[in-house]
PDB file of C-alpha atoms in Angstrom:
ATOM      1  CA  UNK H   1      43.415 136.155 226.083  1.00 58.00           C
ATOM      2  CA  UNK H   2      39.590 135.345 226.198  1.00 72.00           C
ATOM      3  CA  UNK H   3      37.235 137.874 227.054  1.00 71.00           C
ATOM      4  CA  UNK H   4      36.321 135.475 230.166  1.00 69.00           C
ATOM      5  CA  UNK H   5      39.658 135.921 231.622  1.00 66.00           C
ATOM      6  CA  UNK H   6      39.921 139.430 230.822  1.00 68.00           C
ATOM      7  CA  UNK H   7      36.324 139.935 232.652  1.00 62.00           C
ATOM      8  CA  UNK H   8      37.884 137.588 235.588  1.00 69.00           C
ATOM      9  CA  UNK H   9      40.540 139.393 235.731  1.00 70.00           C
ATOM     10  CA  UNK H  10      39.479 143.012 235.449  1.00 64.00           C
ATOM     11  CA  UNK H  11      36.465 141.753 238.445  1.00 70.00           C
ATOM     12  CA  UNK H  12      39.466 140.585 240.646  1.00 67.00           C
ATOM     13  CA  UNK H  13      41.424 143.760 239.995  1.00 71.00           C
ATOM     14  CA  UNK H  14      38.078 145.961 241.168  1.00 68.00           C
ATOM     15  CA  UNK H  15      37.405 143.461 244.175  1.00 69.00           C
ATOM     16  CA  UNK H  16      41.101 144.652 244.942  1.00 69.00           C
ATOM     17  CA  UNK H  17      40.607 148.060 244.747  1.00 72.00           C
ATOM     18  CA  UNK H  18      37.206 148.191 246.907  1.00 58.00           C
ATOM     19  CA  UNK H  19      38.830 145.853 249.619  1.00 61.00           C
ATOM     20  CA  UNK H  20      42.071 148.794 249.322  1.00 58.00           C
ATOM     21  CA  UNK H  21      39.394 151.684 249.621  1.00 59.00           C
ATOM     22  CA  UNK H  22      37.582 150.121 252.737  1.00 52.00           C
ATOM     23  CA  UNK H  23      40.549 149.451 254.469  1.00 53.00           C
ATOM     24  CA  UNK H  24      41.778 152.827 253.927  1.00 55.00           C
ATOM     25  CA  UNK H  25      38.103 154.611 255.153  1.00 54.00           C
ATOM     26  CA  UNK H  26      38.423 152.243 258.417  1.00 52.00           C
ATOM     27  CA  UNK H  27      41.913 153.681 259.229  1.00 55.00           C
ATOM     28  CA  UNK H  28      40.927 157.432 258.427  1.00 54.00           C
ATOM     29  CA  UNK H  29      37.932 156.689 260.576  1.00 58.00           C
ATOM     30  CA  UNK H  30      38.554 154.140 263.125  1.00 58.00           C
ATOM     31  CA  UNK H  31      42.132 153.381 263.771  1.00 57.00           C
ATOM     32  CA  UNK H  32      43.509 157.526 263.486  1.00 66.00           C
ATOM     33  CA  UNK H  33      40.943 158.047 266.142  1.00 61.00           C
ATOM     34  CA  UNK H  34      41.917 155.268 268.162  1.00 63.00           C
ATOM     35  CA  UNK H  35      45.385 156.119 268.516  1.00 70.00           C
ATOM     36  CA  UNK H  36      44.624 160.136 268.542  1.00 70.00           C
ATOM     37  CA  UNK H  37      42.387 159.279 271.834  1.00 81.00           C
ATOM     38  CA  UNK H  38      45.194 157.453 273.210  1.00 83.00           C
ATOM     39  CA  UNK H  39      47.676 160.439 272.270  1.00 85.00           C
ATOM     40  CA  UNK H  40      45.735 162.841 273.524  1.00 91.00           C
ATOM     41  CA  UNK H  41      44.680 160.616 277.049  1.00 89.00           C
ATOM     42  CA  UNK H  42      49.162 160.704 277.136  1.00 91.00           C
ATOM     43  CA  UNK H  43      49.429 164.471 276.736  1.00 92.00           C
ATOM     44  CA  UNK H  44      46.801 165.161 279.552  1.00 94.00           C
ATOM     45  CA  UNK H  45      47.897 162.436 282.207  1.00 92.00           C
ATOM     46  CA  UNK H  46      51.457 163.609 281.198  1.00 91.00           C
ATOM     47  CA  UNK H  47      50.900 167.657 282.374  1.00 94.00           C
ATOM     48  CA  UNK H  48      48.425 166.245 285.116  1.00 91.00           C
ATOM     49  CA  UNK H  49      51.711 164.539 286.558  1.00 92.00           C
ATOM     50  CA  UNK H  50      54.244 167.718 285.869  1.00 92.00           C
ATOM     51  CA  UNK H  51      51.160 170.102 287.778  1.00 94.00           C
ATOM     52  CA  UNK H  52      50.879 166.686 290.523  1.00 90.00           C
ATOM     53  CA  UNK H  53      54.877 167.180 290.429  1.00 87.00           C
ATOM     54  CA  UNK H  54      54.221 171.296 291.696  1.00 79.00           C
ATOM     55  CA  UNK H  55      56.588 171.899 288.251  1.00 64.00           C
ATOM     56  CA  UNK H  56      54.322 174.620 286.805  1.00 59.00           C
ATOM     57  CA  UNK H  57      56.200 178.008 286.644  1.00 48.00           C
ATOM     58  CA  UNK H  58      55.492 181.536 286.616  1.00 43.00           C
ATOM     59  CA  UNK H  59      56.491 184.498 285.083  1.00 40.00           C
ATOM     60  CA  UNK H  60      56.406 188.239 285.813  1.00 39.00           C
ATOM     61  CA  UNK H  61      53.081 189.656 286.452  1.00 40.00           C
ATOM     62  CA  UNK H  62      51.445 191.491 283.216  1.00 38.00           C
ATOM     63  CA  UNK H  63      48.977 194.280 285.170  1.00 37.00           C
ATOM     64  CA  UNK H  64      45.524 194.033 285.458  1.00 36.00           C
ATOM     65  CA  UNK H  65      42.743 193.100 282.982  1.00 38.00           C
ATOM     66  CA  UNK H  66      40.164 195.754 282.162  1.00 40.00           C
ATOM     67  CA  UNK H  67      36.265 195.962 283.123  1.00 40.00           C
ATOM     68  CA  UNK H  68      34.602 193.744 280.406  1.00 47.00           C
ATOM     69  CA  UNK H  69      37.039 190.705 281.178  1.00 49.00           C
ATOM     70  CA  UNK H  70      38.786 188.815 284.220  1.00 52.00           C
ATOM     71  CA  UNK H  71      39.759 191.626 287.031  1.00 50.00           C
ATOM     72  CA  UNK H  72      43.026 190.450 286.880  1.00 59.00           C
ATOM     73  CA  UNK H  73      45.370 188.490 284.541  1.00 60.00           C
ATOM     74  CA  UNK H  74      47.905 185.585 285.874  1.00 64.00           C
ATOM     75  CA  UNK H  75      51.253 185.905 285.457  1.00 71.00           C
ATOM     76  CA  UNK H  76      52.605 185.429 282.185  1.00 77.00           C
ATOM     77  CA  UNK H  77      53.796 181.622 282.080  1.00 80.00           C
ATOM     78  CA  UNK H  78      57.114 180.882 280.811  1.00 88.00           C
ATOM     79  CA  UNK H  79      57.418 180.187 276.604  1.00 93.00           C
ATOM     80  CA  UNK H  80      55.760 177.370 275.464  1.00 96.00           C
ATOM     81  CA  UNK H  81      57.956 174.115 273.830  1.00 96.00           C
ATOM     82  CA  UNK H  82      57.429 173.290 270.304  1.00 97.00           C
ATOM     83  CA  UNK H  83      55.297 170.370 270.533  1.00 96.00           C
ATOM     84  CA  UNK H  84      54.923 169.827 273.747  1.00 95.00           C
ATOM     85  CA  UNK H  85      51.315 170.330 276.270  1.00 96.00           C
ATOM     86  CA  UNK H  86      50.780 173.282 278.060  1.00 97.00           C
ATOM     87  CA  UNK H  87      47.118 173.324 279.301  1.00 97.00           C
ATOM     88  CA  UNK H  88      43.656 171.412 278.931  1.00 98.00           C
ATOM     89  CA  UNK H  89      40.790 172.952 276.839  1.00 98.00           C
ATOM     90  CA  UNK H  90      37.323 172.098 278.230  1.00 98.00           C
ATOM     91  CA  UNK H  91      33.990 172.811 276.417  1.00 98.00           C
ATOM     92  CA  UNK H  92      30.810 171.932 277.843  1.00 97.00           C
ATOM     93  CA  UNK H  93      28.756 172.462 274.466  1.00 97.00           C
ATOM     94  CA  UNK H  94      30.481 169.776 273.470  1.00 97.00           C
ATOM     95  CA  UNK H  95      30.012 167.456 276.658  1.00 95.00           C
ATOM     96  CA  UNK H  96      30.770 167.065 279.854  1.00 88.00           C
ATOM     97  CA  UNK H  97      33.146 164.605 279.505  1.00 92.00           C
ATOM     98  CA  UNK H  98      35.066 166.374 275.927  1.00 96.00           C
ATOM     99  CA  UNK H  99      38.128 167.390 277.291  1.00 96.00           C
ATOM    100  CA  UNK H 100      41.623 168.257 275.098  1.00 97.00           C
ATOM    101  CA  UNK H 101      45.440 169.014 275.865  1.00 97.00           C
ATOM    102  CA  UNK H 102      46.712 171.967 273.866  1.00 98.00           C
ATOM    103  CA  UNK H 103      50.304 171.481 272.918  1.00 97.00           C
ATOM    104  CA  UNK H 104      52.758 174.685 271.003  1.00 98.00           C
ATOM    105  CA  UNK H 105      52.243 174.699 267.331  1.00 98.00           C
ATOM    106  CA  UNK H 106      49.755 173.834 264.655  1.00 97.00           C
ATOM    107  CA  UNK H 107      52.628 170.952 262.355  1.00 97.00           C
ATOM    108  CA  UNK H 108      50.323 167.926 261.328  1.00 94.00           C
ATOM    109  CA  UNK H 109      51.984 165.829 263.700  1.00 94.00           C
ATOM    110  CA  UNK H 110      51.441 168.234 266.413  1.00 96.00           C
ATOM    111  CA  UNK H 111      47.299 168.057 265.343  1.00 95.00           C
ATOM    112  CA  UNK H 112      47.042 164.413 265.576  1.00 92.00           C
ATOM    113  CA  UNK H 113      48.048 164.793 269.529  1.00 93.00           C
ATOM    114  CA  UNK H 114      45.396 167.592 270.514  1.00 95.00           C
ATOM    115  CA  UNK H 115      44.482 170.901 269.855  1.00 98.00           C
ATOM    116  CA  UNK H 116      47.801 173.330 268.633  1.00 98.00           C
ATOM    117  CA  UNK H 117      48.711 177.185 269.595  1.00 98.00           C
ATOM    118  CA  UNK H 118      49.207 179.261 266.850  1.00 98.00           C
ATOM    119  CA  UNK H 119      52.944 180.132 268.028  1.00 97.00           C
ATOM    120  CA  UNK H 120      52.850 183.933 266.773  1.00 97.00           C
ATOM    121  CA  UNK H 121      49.808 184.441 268.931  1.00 98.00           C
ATOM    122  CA  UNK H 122      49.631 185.346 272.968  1.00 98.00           C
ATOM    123  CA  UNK H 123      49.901 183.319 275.771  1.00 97.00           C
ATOM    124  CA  UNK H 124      46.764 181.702 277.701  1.00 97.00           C
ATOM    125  CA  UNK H 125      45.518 184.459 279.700  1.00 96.00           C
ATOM    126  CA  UNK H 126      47.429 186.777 278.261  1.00 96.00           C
ATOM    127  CA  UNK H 127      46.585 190.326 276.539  1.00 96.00           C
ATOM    128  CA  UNK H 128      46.043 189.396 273.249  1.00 97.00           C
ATOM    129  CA  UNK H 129      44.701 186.850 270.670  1.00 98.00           C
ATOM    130  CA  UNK H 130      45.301 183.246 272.284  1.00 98.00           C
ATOM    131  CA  UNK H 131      44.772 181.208 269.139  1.00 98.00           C
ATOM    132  CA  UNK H 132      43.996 177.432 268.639  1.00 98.00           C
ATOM    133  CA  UNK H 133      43.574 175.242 265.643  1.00 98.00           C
ATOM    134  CA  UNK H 134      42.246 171.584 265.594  1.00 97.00           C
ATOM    135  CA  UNK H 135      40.913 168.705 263.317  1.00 95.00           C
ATOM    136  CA  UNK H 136      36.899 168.962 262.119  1.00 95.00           C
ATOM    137  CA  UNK H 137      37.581 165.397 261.510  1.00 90.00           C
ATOM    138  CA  UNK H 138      40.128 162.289 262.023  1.00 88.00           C
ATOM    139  CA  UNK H 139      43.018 161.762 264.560  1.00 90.00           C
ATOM    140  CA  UNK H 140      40.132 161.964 267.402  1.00 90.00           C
ATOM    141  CA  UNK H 141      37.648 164.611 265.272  1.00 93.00           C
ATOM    142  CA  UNK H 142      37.977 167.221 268.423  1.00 95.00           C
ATOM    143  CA  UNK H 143      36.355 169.841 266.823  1.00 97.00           C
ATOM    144  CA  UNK H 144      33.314 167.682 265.226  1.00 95.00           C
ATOM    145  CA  UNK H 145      30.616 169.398 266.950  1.00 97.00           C
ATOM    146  CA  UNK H 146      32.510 172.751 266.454  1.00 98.00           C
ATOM    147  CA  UNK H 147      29.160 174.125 263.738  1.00 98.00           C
ATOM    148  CA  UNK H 148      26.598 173.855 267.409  1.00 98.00           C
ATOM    149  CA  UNK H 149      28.910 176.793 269.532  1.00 98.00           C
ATOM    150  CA  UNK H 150      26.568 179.725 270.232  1.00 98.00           C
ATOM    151  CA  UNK H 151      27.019 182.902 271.665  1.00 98.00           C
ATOM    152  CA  UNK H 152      27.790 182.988 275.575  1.00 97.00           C
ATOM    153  CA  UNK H 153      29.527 179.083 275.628  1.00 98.00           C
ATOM    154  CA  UNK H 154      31.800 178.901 277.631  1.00 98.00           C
ATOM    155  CA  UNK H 155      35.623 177.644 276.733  1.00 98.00           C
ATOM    156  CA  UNK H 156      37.250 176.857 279.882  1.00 98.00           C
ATOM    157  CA  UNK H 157      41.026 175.954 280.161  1.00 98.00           C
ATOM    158  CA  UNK H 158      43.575 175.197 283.090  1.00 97.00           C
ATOM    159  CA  UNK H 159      47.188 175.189 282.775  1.00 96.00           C
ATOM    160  CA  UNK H 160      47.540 173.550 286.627  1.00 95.00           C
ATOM    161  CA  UNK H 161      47.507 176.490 288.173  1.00 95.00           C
ATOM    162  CA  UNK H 162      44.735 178.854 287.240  1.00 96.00           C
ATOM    163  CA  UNK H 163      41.181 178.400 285.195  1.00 97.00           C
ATOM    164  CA  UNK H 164      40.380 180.752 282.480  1.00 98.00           C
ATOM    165  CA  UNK H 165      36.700 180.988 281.658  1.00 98.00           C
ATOM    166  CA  UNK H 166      36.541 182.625 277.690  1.00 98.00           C
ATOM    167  CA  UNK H 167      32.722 183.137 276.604  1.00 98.00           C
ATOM    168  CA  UNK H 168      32.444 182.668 272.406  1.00 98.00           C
ATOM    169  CA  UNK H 169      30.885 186.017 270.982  1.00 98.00           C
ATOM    170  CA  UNK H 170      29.799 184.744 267.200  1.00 97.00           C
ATOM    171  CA  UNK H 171      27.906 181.788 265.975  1.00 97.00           C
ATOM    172  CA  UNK H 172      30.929 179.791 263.768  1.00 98.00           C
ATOM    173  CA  UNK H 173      32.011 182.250 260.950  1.00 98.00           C
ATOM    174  CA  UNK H 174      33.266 180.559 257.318  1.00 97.00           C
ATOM    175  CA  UNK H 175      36.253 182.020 255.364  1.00 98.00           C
ATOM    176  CA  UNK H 176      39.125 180.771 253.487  1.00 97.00           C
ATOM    177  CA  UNK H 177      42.750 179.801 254.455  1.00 96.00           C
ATOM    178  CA  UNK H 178      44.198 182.485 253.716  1.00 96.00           C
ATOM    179  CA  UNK H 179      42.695 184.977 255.302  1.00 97.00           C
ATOM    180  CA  UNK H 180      45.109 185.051 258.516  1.00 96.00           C
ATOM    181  CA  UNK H 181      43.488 188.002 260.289  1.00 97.00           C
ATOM    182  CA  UNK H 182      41.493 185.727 262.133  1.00 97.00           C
ATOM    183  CA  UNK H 183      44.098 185.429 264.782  1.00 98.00           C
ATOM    184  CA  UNK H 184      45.121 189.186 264.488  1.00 98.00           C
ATOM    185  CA  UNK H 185      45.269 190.425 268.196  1.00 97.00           C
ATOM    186  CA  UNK H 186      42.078 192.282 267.972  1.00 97.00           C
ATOM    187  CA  UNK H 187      40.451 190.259 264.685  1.00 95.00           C
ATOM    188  CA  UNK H 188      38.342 192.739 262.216  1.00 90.00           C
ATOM    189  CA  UNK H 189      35.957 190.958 262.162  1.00 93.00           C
ATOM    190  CA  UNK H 190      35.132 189.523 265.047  1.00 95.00           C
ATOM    191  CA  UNK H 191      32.998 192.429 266.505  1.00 93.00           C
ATOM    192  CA  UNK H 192      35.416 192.754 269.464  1.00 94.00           C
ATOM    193  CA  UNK H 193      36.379 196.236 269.966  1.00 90.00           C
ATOM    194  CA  UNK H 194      39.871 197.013 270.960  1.00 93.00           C
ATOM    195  CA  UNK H 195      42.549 195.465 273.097  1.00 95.00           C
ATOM    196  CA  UNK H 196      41.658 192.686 275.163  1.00 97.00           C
ATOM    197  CA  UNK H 197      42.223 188.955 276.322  1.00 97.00           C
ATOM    198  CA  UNK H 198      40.684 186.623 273.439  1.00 98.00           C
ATOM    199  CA  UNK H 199      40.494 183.732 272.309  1.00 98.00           C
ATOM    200  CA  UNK H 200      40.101 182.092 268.586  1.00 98.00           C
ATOM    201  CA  UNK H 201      39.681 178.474 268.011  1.00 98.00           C
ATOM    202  CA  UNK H 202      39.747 177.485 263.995  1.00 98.00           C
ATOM    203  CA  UNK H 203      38.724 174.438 261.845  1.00 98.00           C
ATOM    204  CA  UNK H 204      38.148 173.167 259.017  1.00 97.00           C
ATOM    205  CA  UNK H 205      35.329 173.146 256.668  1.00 97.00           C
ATOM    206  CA  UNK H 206      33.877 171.356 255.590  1.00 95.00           C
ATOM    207  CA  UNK H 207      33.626 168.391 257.655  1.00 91.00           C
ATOM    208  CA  UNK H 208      35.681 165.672 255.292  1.00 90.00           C
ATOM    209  CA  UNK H 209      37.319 168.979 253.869  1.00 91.00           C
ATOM    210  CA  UNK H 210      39.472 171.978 254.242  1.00 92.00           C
ATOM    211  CA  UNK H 211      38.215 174.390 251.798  1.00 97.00           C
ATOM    212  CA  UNK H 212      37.597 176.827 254.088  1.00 97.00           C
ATOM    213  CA  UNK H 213      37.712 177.601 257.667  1.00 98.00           C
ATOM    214  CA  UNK H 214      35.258 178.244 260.774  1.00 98.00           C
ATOM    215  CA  UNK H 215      36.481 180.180 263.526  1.00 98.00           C
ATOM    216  CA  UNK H 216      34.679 181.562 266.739  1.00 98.00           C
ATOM    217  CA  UNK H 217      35.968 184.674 269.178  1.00 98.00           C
ATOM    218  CA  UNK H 218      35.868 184.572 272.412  1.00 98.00           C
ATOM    219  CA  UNK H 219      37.272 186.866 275.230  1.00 98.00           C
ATOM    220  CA  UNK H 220      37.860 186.241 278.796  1.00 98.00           C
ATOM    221  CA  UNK H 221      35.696 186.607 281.451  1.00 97.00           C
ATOM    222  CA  UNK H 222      36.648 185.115 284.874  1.00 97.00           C
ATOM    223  CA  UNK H 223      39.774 183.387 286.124  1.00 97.00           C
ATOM    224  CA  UNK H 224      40.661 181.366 289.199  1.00 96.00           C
ATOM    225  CA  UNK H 225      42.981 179.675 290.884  1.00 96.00           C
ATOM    226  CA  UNK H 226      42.570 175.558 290.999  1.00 96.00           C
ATOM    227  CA  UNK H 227      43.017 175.310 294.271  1.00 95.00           C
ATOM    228  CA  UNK H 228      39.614 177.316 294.592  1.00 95.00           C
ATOM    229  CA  UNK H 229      37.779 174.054 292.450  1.00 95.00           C
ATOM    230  CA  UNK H 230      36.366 173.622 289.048  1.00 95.00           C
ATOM    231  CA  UNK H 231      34.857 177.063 287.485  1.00 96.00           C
ATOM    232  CA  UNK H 232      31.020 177.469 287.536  1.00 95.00           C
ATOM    233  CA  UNK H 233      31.039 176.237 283.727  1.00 96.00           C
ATOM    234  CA  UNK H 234      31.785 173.090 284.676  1.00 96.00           C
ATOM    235  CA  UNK H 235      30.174 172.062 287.159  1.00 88.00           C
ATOM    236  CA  UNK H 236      27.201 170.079 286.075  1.00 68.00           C
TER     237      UNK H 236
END
């Protein structure tokens, strides 16, 4: 074989590979987020019908909350379904307009749908550590913005019948996979001190990786019921 042909052909066999390599950066950046979007637009318009439908349930009442939260917790909901939506996450830092279902479990096919509960963690609302993972980056990048959450935000959820107001308490903190006291019920390190309602949202870091992990605390501040209208958070 001549060395032109094997310069042709090694120049084809590159051209190959580049066309491969931009075709596979447009999916992981275009087309996952496409079809996340329309995933996650499914989950929401599918719980907005169920709470439409008056098919949201409640369980028995939990007590009271104590003096730095809510005054009162709702009543604990019925378990969550593997997979399936359970409430809408709202964050304003994020824009007006960002708005994500939160479905039971953190499986990767369960992430490219919306944000996931950490199953071994409480309930929304609930005394506890509500815990929620969700992609820096790809299937809809919902927590792209998540380095820009401050102190006092405001993470605001529904699940059809009540809206839980959670205010973050840390600027993003970094750490590594492992360390799974993050979403211990009262985490060490996230300056809150002793039982309470929280909240921890995790992601990865950083942005194109997952290397480590950045997590904010938050703990819960007001609730009301829908019927009363949107929380103060959100109204712009």
């Amino acid at each position: 074989m001549s060395m032109r042909v094997l310069v042709r052909t090694f120049s084809e066999l590159c051209l190959t590979i580049g066309t491969l390599i931009v075709l596979f950066v447009a999916y992981v950046l275009f087309w996952t987020g496409v079809k996340a979007d329309g995933a996650m637009d499914s989950q929401i318009d599918q719980l907005q019908s169920e709470w439409a439908s008056g098919s949201v349930a409640a369980g028995d009442d939990t007590g009271a909350g104590e003096s730095d939260e809510a005054e009162s917790a709702p009543p604990s909901p019925p378990a969550y379904q593997d997979g399936k939506p359970f409430a809408v996450m709202y964050i304003p830092r994020f824009g007006f307009t960002w708005n994500k279902p939160v479905l039971e479990g953190t499986k990767v096919d369960t992430l490219k749908k919306g944000l996931g509960h950490y199953a071994s963690t409480a309930q929304l609302g609930q005394r506890g550590n509500f815990s929620v993972a969700g992609h820096r980056r790809t299937y809809g990048d919902p927590f792209k913005d998540f380095p820009k959450l401050r102190p006092g935000d405001p993470v605001v959820l529904t699940d059809g019948s009540t809206w839980f107001t959670y205010r973050i308490v840390n600027k993003p903190y970094k750490t590594l996979p492992s360390d799974i006291g993050v979403i211990d019920p009262v985490p060490r390190k996230s300056g809150l001190d002793g039982p309470g309602r929280y909240l921890t949202l995790t992601t990865c870091e950083p942005e194109w990786g997952h290397s480590h992990r950045l997590i904010v605390w938050a703990h819960l501040d007001a609730t009301q019921p829908v019927e009363e209208g949107k929380p103060e958070a959100l109204r712009s």
